[in-house]
Amino acid sequence: MIVAPLSGVIKNMEDVPDPTFAQKMMGDGMAIEPSEGKVVAPVAGEIVQIFPTKHAVGLRSESGIEVLIHIGLETVALDGEGFEAHVKQGDKVKAGDPLVTFDLEFIKEKAASHITPVVITNGDALEVFEKTEEENVTAGESPLFQAKMKSEQDSEKPGDKGAEDQQAERQQPQSSNQGGQYQDEAKEIVDAVGGLDNIMAATHCVTRLRFVLSDEEKVDEEKLKKMDLVKGQFAANGQYQVVIGQGTVDKVYKAMVKETGIEEASKEDVKAAGGRQQNALQRGVKVLADIFIPILPAIVTAGLLLGINNILVNPIFTDESIIEMFPSWSGIADMINIIANTAFTFLPALIGWSAVKRFGGNPLLGIVLGLIMVHPDLTPAGDFAQGKGETWNLFGFQVNQLSYQGQVLPVLVAGWVLARIQVWLEKRVMDSLQLLIVPPVALLVTGFLAFILIGPVTYTVGTWITDGVVWVFEVAPIIGGLLYGFLYAPLVITGMHHTFLAVDLQLIGSTGTTFLWPIVALSNVAQGAAVFAIMLAAKDEKVKGLAGTSGISAMLGITEPAMFGVNLQYKYPFYAAISGTAIAGAFITFQDVLASSIGIGGLPAPLSIQSGVWSFIIGIVIVLIIPFVVTYFIAKRKFR
């Protein structure tokens, strides 16, 4: 039995937001969303690898089962900060012995995710492998896997060789280099990624080689797929990543450096080079994603609660609303409305916190800046448009006392200015005076600039954007809905869909509703319908399992496992899904379906629809039927 190495909530491997683990390139397993920063040995055995950055541990049980514990995602970039290792390679451990402790809050803040995959990397050598059905586990106590090695006649005795050598032999049974391990393979990989001239920087983490390439179009993916050593490959964040496996990847990297003359690069070097490889649009999209993704839970929660409030106050099922039929419910509806509206009322404070943090400033000052811009003494934009607003007289210069409630651009730009001023001052003010000088000066200067220059200019730009999007959908609603429905999922692949989150919020802040988000919700359902068709048509049990779990996630608004794990792999399910979304998008836009907020995508989405609920439900039916039927009949022919 292999016990849980961390305490926390169990996640399916398919739901891990990293292709290496979601697509099980390293092997099968489970993931844990940790509730505390402590990793213990899941089984008695030997530590076969602990990476220098201490973010990953590999161990081999006494029976030969190899386990990889990868703490968080993209944590290699932290270069060991926040981690403390309590073991070293070669140490013998018992189940429950401490391996690594880490600062959980630091990992949540700095890493891509704190979700921790626990992978069996030699699953092909197992006779029995069963996963726990528990939802919550306790480190060192709760069973995670039941696993048993094959008999000795099918698998070499684990004690005969080191774990890394066994793994290397499984990955490359007949290495062509007895004198120099992985030299030929390293040359082949370099050649497959476009040759030395195409490599700007290269490094590795515990599982994969990471390249920054001049031109990713030069990569020969078919050649990489044919290599026994390579378990998978993908591009992300300006890096091209080739998955090799723990232990082996270090040897391949050393062979590559030795044989090809590639200069060794640090993780930060590669990260920086990858950032430079992205064009201005990609960098801008990444900045928006870094700002809006952390505040998304608050916005989605507010949207869900507003959906519940909509059910109570609007006549949906009868001619009268629930609070009209049952007046005693009106107080509950009012309280729900207050709770739900808070995130949107103080949206600039949320954006200010996240933006200033992203730009390198003090996030608490970002919160204060956002609250300043929605101070109750300021005049709402609606009243200002009716001529009810007041102004400040600054030496004869009139400045509008305008509230930026619900606005996105003003606080984004102001947050950047605040962070730049703070960083500039911190470099020039002595430590003993920083608390007295840096925050007050930074906030005061940014506040004046926000009301005098930044706010008026960006408010006007935001109004132009809102009016432009509204105009397009008013003039040609069918074409607008068709195009947005068809393009949204491809935008998810590139990450550019995050830009439309800002547009949605701007629409809600300016008009009170959004016609874009309902199409997003339909896109989620469409991807889920297509992947469920694959689940029914496929004969491979692994494909069925991956499609089933990722389909459920898509129906609840998380489409990445379905898209990247299944639909894009086969292509036609993806095309069927975006075609269905385009048709449904055209229909609901023509029917003037509007959402009062950004809620939970997928099947729960009707809760956030303010007008046109039944038309939206018809849209859901369209994206359930078209992608499913098209995908199923094509899949039945292809899976024969």
XYZ file of C-alpha atoms in Angstrom:
640
model
C 0.000 0.000 0.000
C 1.189 3.509 -0.822
C -0.138 6.207 1.514
C -0.719 9.879 0.768
C 2.485 11.946 1.006
C 0.520 15.133 1.741
C -2.701 16.088 3.486
C -5.354 17.696 1.322
C -7.995 17.239 -1.358
C -7.647 14.535 -4.015
C -7.646 15.612 -7.682
C -7.744 13.444 -10.794
C -4.521 13.541 -12.772
C -6.488 14.626 -15.838
C -7.471 17.822 -14.011
C -3.881 18.926 -13.337
C -3.269 22.116 -15.377
C -0.032 20.858 -16.929
C 0.088 18.625 -20.049
C 2.967 16.518 -18.715
C 0.831 15.252 -15.854
C -2.688 15.616 -17.317
C -1.717 13.512 -20.328
C 0.169 11.072 -18.072
C 3.434 11.417 -19.991
C 5.338 10.508 -16.818
C 2.888 7.819 -15.734
C -0.430 7.450 -13.947
C -1.257 8.616 -10.447
C -3.273 11.156 -8.488
C -2.808 14.785 -7.495
C -3.296 16.408 -4.106
C -4.252 19.998 -3.382
C -2.283 20.329 -0.135
C -3.709 21.839 3.027
C -0.316 22.059 4.764
C 3.299 22.370 3.662
C 4.641 18.968 4.621
C 5.604 15.995 2.427
C 6.205 12.569 3.974
C 7.370 9.274 2.518
C 4.369 7.416 1.049
C 6.101 4.051 1.347
C 9.234 2.498 2.835
C 12.155 2.585 0.431
C 15.100 4.627 -0.858
C 15.368 8.227 -2.063
C 16.580 7.906 -5.651
C 16.449 11.604 -6.485
C 15.858 14.933 -4.831
C 16.167 17.798 -7.250
C 18.534 20.673 -6.293
C 15.569 23.056 -6.196
C 13.900 20.692 -3.689
C 10.520 20.927 -5.444
C 10.415 17.240 -6.416
C 11.343 13.928 -4.793
C 11.700 10.502 -6.388
C 11.793 7.322 -4.315
C 11.742 3.591 -4.917
C 9.882 1.259 -2.597
C 11.423 -1.927 -1.244
C 9.426 -3.862 -3.848
C 10.633 -1.658 -6.711
C 7.679 0.746 -7.208
C 8.931 4.174 -8.277
C 7.082 7.246 -7.010
C 7.573 10.856 -8.076
C 6.187 13.655 -5.870
C 6.221 16.983 -7.708
C 5.354 19.793 -5.280
C 3.304 22.369 -7.177
C 3.588 23.279 -10.860
C 6.402 25.324 -12.414
C 7.977 25.438 -8.946
C 11.382 24.749 -10.469
C 11.475 28.485 -11.282
C 11.504 29.281 -7.538
C 15.050 27.852 -7.386
C 14.523 26.239 -3.975
C 13.024 29.281 -2.253
C 10.259 28.243 0.133
C 11.416 24.589 0.313
C 13.465 22.702 2.900
C 14.625 19.142 2.218
C 15.036 16.691 5.104
C 16.534 13.819 3.086
C 19.203 13.335 0.428
C 19.690 10.909 -2.403
C 20.429 7.392 -1.150
C 18.690 7.813 2.215
C 16.500 4.957 3.436
C 13.062 6.057 4.658
C 10.000 4.545 6.290
C 6.435 5.442 5.402
C 5.558 8.685 7.164
C 9.133 9.991 7.457
C 9.373 13.723 6.598
C 10.867 14.393 3.163
C 10.299 18.082 2.411
C 8.597 20.986 4.135
C 7.506 24.037 2.170
C 5.845 27.420 2.633
C 2.374 26.693 1.274
C 1.253 30.327 1.107
C 4.459 31.288 -0.689
C 3.949 28.490 -3.243
C 0.328 29.555 -3.791
C 1.473 33.100 -4.451
C 4.560 32.477 -6.584
C 3.989 29.207 -8.440
C 1.644 28.397 -11.318
C -0.297 26.108 -8.955
C 0.201 24.383 -5.603
C -1.503 21.197 -6.833
C 0.968 18.349 -6.285
C 1.014 15.342 -8.648
C 2.003 11.970 -7.186
C 3.044 9.735 -10.083
C 3.948 6.059 -10.408
C 6.689 6.344 -13.032
C 7.125 2.611 -13.683
C 3.481 1.670 -14.106
C 4.384 -0.731 -16.925
C 6.106 -2.924 -14.311
C 2.995 -3.206 -12.110
C 0.612 -6.112 -11.993
C -1.899 -4.337 -9.723
C -2.596 -0.603 -9.571
C -5.681 0.779 -7.838
C -6.426 4.358 -6.770
C -8.186 5.590 -3.660
C -11.787 6.750 -3.881
C -11.431 9.094 -0.906
C -11.873 12.815 -1.503
C -9.658 14.000 1.367
C -6.448 12.387 2.595
C -4.110 12.711 5.568
C -0.350 12.556 5.045
C 1.200 9.258 6.141
C -2.156 7.704 7.029
C -4.704 7.641 4.197
C -4.222 5.005 1.472
C -3.537 6.553 -1.945
C -2.648 3.540 -4.140
C -2.712 -0.234 -3.978
C 0.150 -1.425 -6.178
C 1.987 -4.684 -6.783
C 4.962 -5.402 -9.019
C 4.829 -8.084 -11.698
C 6.491 -11.431 -10.988
C 10.256 -11.686 -11.333
C 9.982 -13.560 -14.646
C 8.210 -10.513 -16.153
C 10.191 -7.798 -14.401
C 13.765 -7.793 -13.191
C 14.240 -7.960 -9.448
C 14.187 -4.408 -8.123
C 17.190 -4.961 -5.909
C 19.460 -5.927 -8.795
C 19.844 -2.418 -10.201
C 19.433 1.157 -9.191
C 16.049 2.760 -9.833
C 17.453 5.257 -12.316
C 19.166 2.505 -14.333
C 15.953 0.452 -14.395
C 13.969 3.450 -15.567
C 16.570 4.298 -18.203
C 16.446 0.751 -19.555
C 12.651 0.827 -19.762
C 12.716 4.114 -21.614
C 15.581 3.126 -23.956
C 15.931 -0.639 -23.893
C 18.751 -0.706 -26.364
C 20.767 2.444 -25.908
C 23.113 2.935 -28.806
C 25.826 4.287 -26.514
C 27.545 1.977 -24.140
C 30.563 4.222 -23.777
C 28.650 7.450 -23.343
C 25.081 7.219 -22.113
C 22.418 9.119 -24.127
C 24.907 10.906 -26.383
C 23.203 9.860 -29.627
C 19.766 10.492 -28.154
C 20.795 13.985 -27.061
C 22.018 14.744 -30.583
C 18.746 13.457 -32.047
C 16.709 15.683 -29.739
C 18.780 18.744 -30.634
C 18.353 17.921 -34.314
C 14.585 17.412 -33.861
C 14.077 20.833 -32.244
C 15.707 22.564 -35.179
C 19.419 22.184 -34.522
C 21.901 24.205 -32.511
C 21.218 27.391 -34.451
C 17.554 27.242 -33.430
C 18.261 26.925 -29.670
C 18.518 30.210 -27.781
C 18.699 28.640 -24.296
C 18.236 25.215 -22.712
C 17.810 23.850 -19.218
C 15.867 21.071 -17.512
C 13.674 20.391 -14.514
C 12.903 17.113 -12.798
C 10.927 15.653 -15.714
C 11.633 17.566 -18.941
C 14.086 19.447 -21.108
C 13.135 23.099 -21.569
C 14.211 24.917 -24.729
C 13.783 28.504 -25.852
C 13.765 28.285 -29.646
C 14.203 30.944 -32.294
C 11.505 29.332 -34.434
C 9.200 26.631 -33.070
C 8.001 25.911 -36.619
C 11.329 24.147 -37.229
C 10.568 21.448 -34.637
C 10.138 17.961 -36.104
C 7.458 16.640 -33.751
C 7.119 13.340 -35.616
C 10.798 12.623 -35.046
C 10.414 13.354 -31.326
C 7.340 11.109 -31.093
C 9.261 8.210 -32.630
C 12.010 8.395 -29.997
C 11.562 5.810 -27.245
C 13.211 8.178 -24.798
C 10.678 10.988 -25.330
C 7.368 10.679 -23.495
C 5.780 13.831 -24.860
C 6.377 17.382 -26.007
C 4.519 20.688 -26.003
C 5.049 24.453 -26.136
C 4.107 26.738 -23.234
C 5.050 30.227 -22.040
C 7.664 30.762 -24.736
C 9.373 27.418 -23.982
C 9.380 24.170 -25.928
C 9.348 21.316 -23.423
C 10.405 17.726 -24.134
C 9.295 15.250 -21.457
C 11.927 12.602 -20.633
C 11.380 11.438 -17.054
C 12.976 11.836 -13.651
C 16.583 10.750 -13.285
C 17.036 10.213 -17.020
C 16.442 13.845 -17.978
C 19.485 14.969 -16.011
C 21.708 12.488 -17.875
C 20.275 13.472 -21.248
C 20.851 17.151 -20.492
C 24.465 16.554 -19.456
C 25.043 14.496 -22.611
C 23.483 17.256 -24.688
C 25.730 19.911 -23.146
C 28.815 17.739 -23.636
C 28.154 16.547 -27.176
C 26.615 19.646 -28.743
C 28.345 22.465 -26.901
C 25.084 24.058 -25.743
C 25.781 26.449 -22.882
C 24.133 25.511 -19.597
C 21.448 28.009 -18.614
C 19.677 28.640 -15.322
C 15.894 28.382 -14.950
C 15.704 32.160 -14.736
C 17.763 32.529 -17.926
C 15.373 30.275 -19.811
C 12.312 31.938 -18.314
C 13.608 35.359 -19.297
C 14.514 34.185 -22.787
C 11.095 32.591 -23.163
C 9.469 35.876 -22.204
C 11.519 37.705 -24.833
C 10.399 35.170 -27.441
C 6.784 36.206 -26.936
C 5.605 39.107 -29.060
C 4.069 42.243 -27.576
C 0.540 40.870 -27.893
C 1.462 37.603 -26.138
C 3.205 39.481 -23.324
C 0.187 41.750 -22.933
C -2.183 38.798 -22.789
C 0.018 37.116 -20.169
C -0.024 40.264 -18.035
C -3.831 40.389 -18.187
C -4.017 36.706 -17.307
C -1.660 37.181 -14.347
C -3.883 40.005 -13.072
C -7.378 38.608 -13.627
C -6.940 34.892 -12.880
C -6.213 35.469 -9.128
C -9.438 37.506 -8.700
C -11.551 35.158 -10.806
C -12.844 33.098 -7.822
C -14.346 36.246 -6.257
C -15.957 37.294 -9.553
C -17.339 33.827 -10.325
C -18.694 33.457 -6.778
C -20.381 36.843 -7.058
C -21.857 35.806 -10.402
C -23.247 32.574 -8.975
C -24.861 34.424 -6.047
C -26.323 37.014 -8.415
C -27.791 34.096 -10.362
C -29.523 32.851 -7.211
C -30.786 36.384 -6.613
C -32.115 36.496 -10.196
C -34.229 33.414 -9.521
C -35.726 35.090 -6.447
C -36.487 38.549 -7.889
C -37.334 37.844 -11.553
C -40.473 36.111 -12.892
C -38.862 33.084 -14.534
C -41.197 30.157 -13.994
C -44.471 32.101 -13.512
C -45.811 35.591 -14.118
C -44.702 36.584 -10.629
C -41.282 36.403 -8.992
C -40.707 34.307 -5.883
C -40.463 37.368 -3.616
C -43.787 38.643 -5.026
C -45.457 35.332 -4.256
C -43.672 34.971 -0.912
C -42.860 38.477 0.467
C -41.095 36.979 3.474
C -38.254 36.003 1.109
C -37.512 39.617 0.113
C -35.121 40.158 3.023
C -33.122 37.060 2.042
C -32.990 38.276 -1.570
C -31.714 41.697 -0.453
C -28.976 40.149 1.683
C -27.889 37.850 -1.148
C -27.805 40.839 -3.486
C -25.551 42.801 -1.089
C -23.202 39.830 -0.680
C -23.099 39.181 -4.427
C -22.717 42.803 -5.541
C -19.790 43.584 -3.273
C -17.164 42.105 -5.613
C -18.471 44.184 -8.526
C -19.011 47.331 -6.454
C -15.408 47.259 -5.252
C -13.984 45.664 -8.399
C -11.254 48.348 -8.693
C -9.966 47.299 -5.255
C -9.648 43.660 -6.405
C -7.967 44.684 -9.655
C -5.739 47.154 -7.804
C -4.522 44.443 -5.437
C -3.741 41.991 -8.241
C -2.307 44.568 -10.674
C 0.081 46.218 -8.207
C 1.206 42.787 -7.033
C 1.843 41.720 -10.642
C 3.831 44.877 -11.388
C 6.081 44.429 -8.351
C 4.510 46.830 -5.830
C 2.839 46.430 -2.449
C -0.584 44.814 -3.107
C -2.089 46.448 0.005
C -1.419 49.848 -1.558
C -3.182 48.517 -4.657
C -6.286 47.775 -2.570
C -6.229 51.291 -1.113
C -5.802 52.786 -4.598
C -8.812 50.843 -5.872
C -10.942 51.947 -2.911
C -9.888 55.562 -3.454
C -11.246 55.372 -6.995
C -14.690 54.218 -5.754
C -14.901 56.395 -2.636
C -18.566 57.075 -1.690
C -17.994 60.867 -1.880
C -17.293 60.555 -5.621
C -20.073 60.878 -8.197
C -21.162 57.717 -10.084
C -20.624 57.826 -13.852
C -24.384 57.617 -14.514
C -25.077 60.736 -12.460
C -22.153 62.533 -14.061
C -23.606 61.899 -17.510
C -26.779 63.690 -16.368
C -24.796 66.745 -15.266
C -25.056 66.042 -11.533
C -21.339 65.713 -10.876
C -19.053 68.066 -8.955
C -15.460 69.098 -9.632
C -12.330 70.017 -7.706
C -10.680 73.344 -8.431
C -6.915 72.826 -8.582
C -5.440 76.288 -9.151
C -8.111 77.039 -11.722
C -7.993 73.573 -13.308
C -11.307 71.669 -12.961
C -11.027 67.963 -12.084
C -14.107 65.765 -12.161
C -15.028 64.007 -8.902
C -15.861 60.877 -10.874
C -16.237 57.414 -9.331
C -14.691 54.592 -11.370
C -16.974 51.908 -9.979
C -17.050 48.833 -12.211
C -14.271 50.175 -14.451
C -11.227 48.121 -15.448
C -8.744 50.237 -17.409
C -8.379 53.184 -14.976
C -7.225 51.076 -12.039
C -5.062 48.829 -14.284
C -3.011 51.779 -15.513
C -3.013 53.499 -12.116
C -1.802 50.264 -10.501
C 1.120 50.098 -12.919
C 2.037 53.723 -12.143
C 1.818 53.112 -8.392
C 4.084 50.059 -8.583
C 6.653 51.890 -10.742
C 6.767 54.857 -8.354
C 7.089 52.567 -5.330
C 9.929 50.540 -6.866
C 11.729 53.749 -7.937
C 11.476 55.236 -4.448
C 12.577 52.046 -2.669
C 15.871 52.119 -4.581
C 16.592 55.690 -3.482
C 15.197 56.036 0.054
C 17.194 54.661 3.005
C 15.648 51.669 4.756
C 14.964 53.517 8.013
C 12.769 56.082 6.230
C 11.027 53.892 3.672
C 7.848 53.319 5.703
C 7.453 57.065 6.278
C 8.185 58.149 2.723
C 7.585 55.438 0.102
C 3.903 54.445 0.653
C 2.555 57.987 1.308
C 4.409 59.574 -1.616
C 3.597 56.726 -4.025
C -0.092 56.739 -3.109
C -0.426 60.524 -3.105
C 1.247 61.016 -6.490
C -0.682 58.123 -8.062
C -3.952 59.380 -6.581
C -3.522 62.833 -8.120
C -2.529 61.325 -11.463
C -5.486 58.925 -11.336
C -8.069 61.704 -10.989
C -6.334 64.324 -13.183
C -5.015 62.235 -16.106
C -5.164 58.446 -15.910
C -8.841 58.121 -14.976
C -10.339 60.498 -17.568
C -8.205 59.158 -20.435
C -8.661 55.442 -19.719
C -12.361 55.917 -18.913
C -12.807 57.403 -22.381
C -10.834 54.551 -23.982
C -12.911 52.005 -22.051
C -16.111 53.678 -23.231
C -14.890 53.509 -26.842
C -14.139 49.771 -26.451
C -17.535 49.088 -24.893
C -19.407 51.129 -27.493
C -17.458 49.446 -30.302
C -18.229 45.904 -29.133
C -21.886 46.775 -28.495
C -22.152 48.395 -31.944
C -20.826 45.285 -33.707
C -23.303 43.008 -31.964
C -26.197 45.449 -32.520
C -25.506 45.890 -36.245
C -24.831 42.216 -36.998
C -25.773 40.093 -33.965
C -25.831 36.802 -35.854
C -22.378 37.337 -37.390
C -20.971 38.598 -34.086
C -22.263 35.599 -32.150
C -21.189 33.203 -34.896
C -17.612 34.520 -35.012
C -17.149 34.785 -31.237
C -18.557 31.292 -30.745
C -16.274 29.870 -33.420
C -13.133 31.670 -32.241
C -13.408 31.476 -28.449
C -11.988 27.939 -28.006
C -9.023 28.633 -30.355
C -8.384 31.757 -28.262
C -8.217 29.520 -25.166
C -5.383 27.559 -26.810
C -3.341 30.741 -27.211
C -4.339 32.198 -23.837
C -5.817 35.267 -25.523
C -9.272 34.523 -24.088
C -8.140 36.277 -20.896
C -8.348 39.619 -22.705
C -12.096 39.130 -23.093
C -12.504 38.732 -19.339
C -11.514 42.388 -19.087
C -14.009 43.238 -21.866
C -16.776 41.327 -20.050
C -16.080 43.207 -16.834
C -16.002 46.506 -18.725
C -19.384 45.688 -20.307
C -20.886 44.804 -16.935
C -19.475 47.958 -15.358
C -20.772 50.181 -18.178
C -24.079 48.553 -19.202
C -24.930 46.251 -16.293
C -24.906 43.130 -18.507
C -22.706 41.184 -20.943
C -23.656 39.309 -24.121
C -20.183 37.732 -24.507
C -20.032 35.517 -21.421
C -23.111 33.401 -22.321
C -21.267 32.318 -25.481
C -18.259 31.340 -23.337
C -20.526 29.166 -21.188
C -21.867 27.444 -24.316
C -18.310 26.798 -25.513
C -17.615 24.898 -22.287
C -20.660 22.685 -22.787
C -19.749 22.049 -26.428
C -16.262 20.813 -25.527
C -17.810 18.560 -22.894
C -20.366 17.128 -25.338
C -17.646 16.332 -27.884
C -15.416 14.612 -25.343
C -18.348 12.539 -24.005
C -18.893 11.292 -27.569
C -15.260 10.151 -27.619
C -15.827 8.395 -24.293
C -18.716 6.376 -25.756
C -17.061 5.621 -29.083
C -13.511 4.827 -27.926
C -12.405 1.275 -27.231
C -9.268 2.116 -25.250
C -10.097 2.167 -21.532
C -7.543 4.911 -20.810
C -9.124 7.150 -23.449
C -12.573 6.418 -22.032
C -11.445 7.288 -18.510
C -9.701 10.502 -19.559
C -12.669 11.566 -21.704
C -15.179 10.842 -18.936
C -13.465 12.822 -16.200
C -12.504 15.723 -18.448
C -16.058 15.838 -19.847
C -17.497 16.329 -16.380
C -15.010 19.156 -15.771
C -15.985 20.823 -19.050
C -19.681 20.663 -18.187
C -18.808 22.543 -14.985
C -16.786 25.209 -16.771
C -13.204 23.814 -16.819
C -12.433 22.893 -20.433
C -8.627 22.613 -20.523
C -8.484 18.858 -19.640
C -11.046 18.059 -22.353
C -9.511 20.329 -24.964
C -5.833 19.543 -24.437
C -6.214 15.966 -23.246
C -8.664 14.635 -25.855
C -10.340 16.989 -28.338
C -7.213 18.613 -29.774
C -5.474 15.247 -29.909
C -8.133 13.892 -32.307
C -8.912 17.329 -33.838
C -12.390 16.521 -35.187
C -14.052 16.704 -31.727
C -12.571 20.185 -31.355
C -13.860 21.264 -34.760
C -17.300 19.831 -33.969
C -17.356 21.710 -30.655
C -16.458 25.116 -32.105
C -18.943 24.618 -34.956
C -21.731 23.880 -32.490
C -20.729 26.871 -30.363
C -20.790 29.131 -33.430
C -24.344 28.092 -34.325
C -25.578 28.404 -30.739
C -23.713 31.714 -30.305
C -25.440 33.171 -33.365
C -28.806 32.000 -32.051
C -28.543 33.381 -28.502
C -27.072 36.680 -29.698
C -29.973 37.106 -32.129
C -32.323 36.356 -29.211
C -30.583 39.072 -27.130
C -29.497 36.759 -24.307
C -27.736 38.765 -21.572
C -25.885 37.753 -18.407
C -25.862 39.950 -15.344
C -22.406 38.733 -14.348
C -19.627 36.262 -15.004
C -20.698 33.045 -13.320
C -19.829 29.364 -13.427
C -19.564 28.248 -17.047
C -21.121 25.098 -18.403
C -24.439 23.663 -17.285
C -24.860 25.922 -14.176
C -24.635 29.014 -16.442
C -28.425 29.707 -16.639
C -28.198 30.979 -13.050
C -26.306 34.032 -14.327
C -28.600 34.794 -17.289
C -30.651 37.960 -16.726
C -32.745 37.966 -19.888
C -33.480 35.265 -22.443
C -33.134 32.282 -20.096
C -35.183 29.934 -22.279
C -33.324 31.004 -25.414
C -30.086 30.275 -23.596
C -31.340 26.823 -22.606
C -32.114 26.166 -26.283
C -28.518 27.229 -26.982
C -27.327 24.625 -24.467
C -29.369 21.966 -26.261
C -27.738 22.984 -29.564
C -24.199 22.638 -28.169
C -25.082 19.331 -26.549
C -26.485 17.773 -29.732
C -24.345 19.063 -32.623
C -20.837 18.396 -31.210
C -21.906 15.068 -29.708
C -23.574 13.699 -32.838
C -20.873 14.872 -35.249
C -18.041 13.602 -33.044
C -19.729 10.278 -32.279
C -20.339 9.266 -35.886
C -16.840 10.271 -36.999
C -15.307 8.518 -33.992
C -17.236 5.296 -34.625
C -15.674 5.086 -38.091
C -12.168 5.974 -36.901
C -12.177 3.636 -33.878
C -13.135 0.524 -35.856
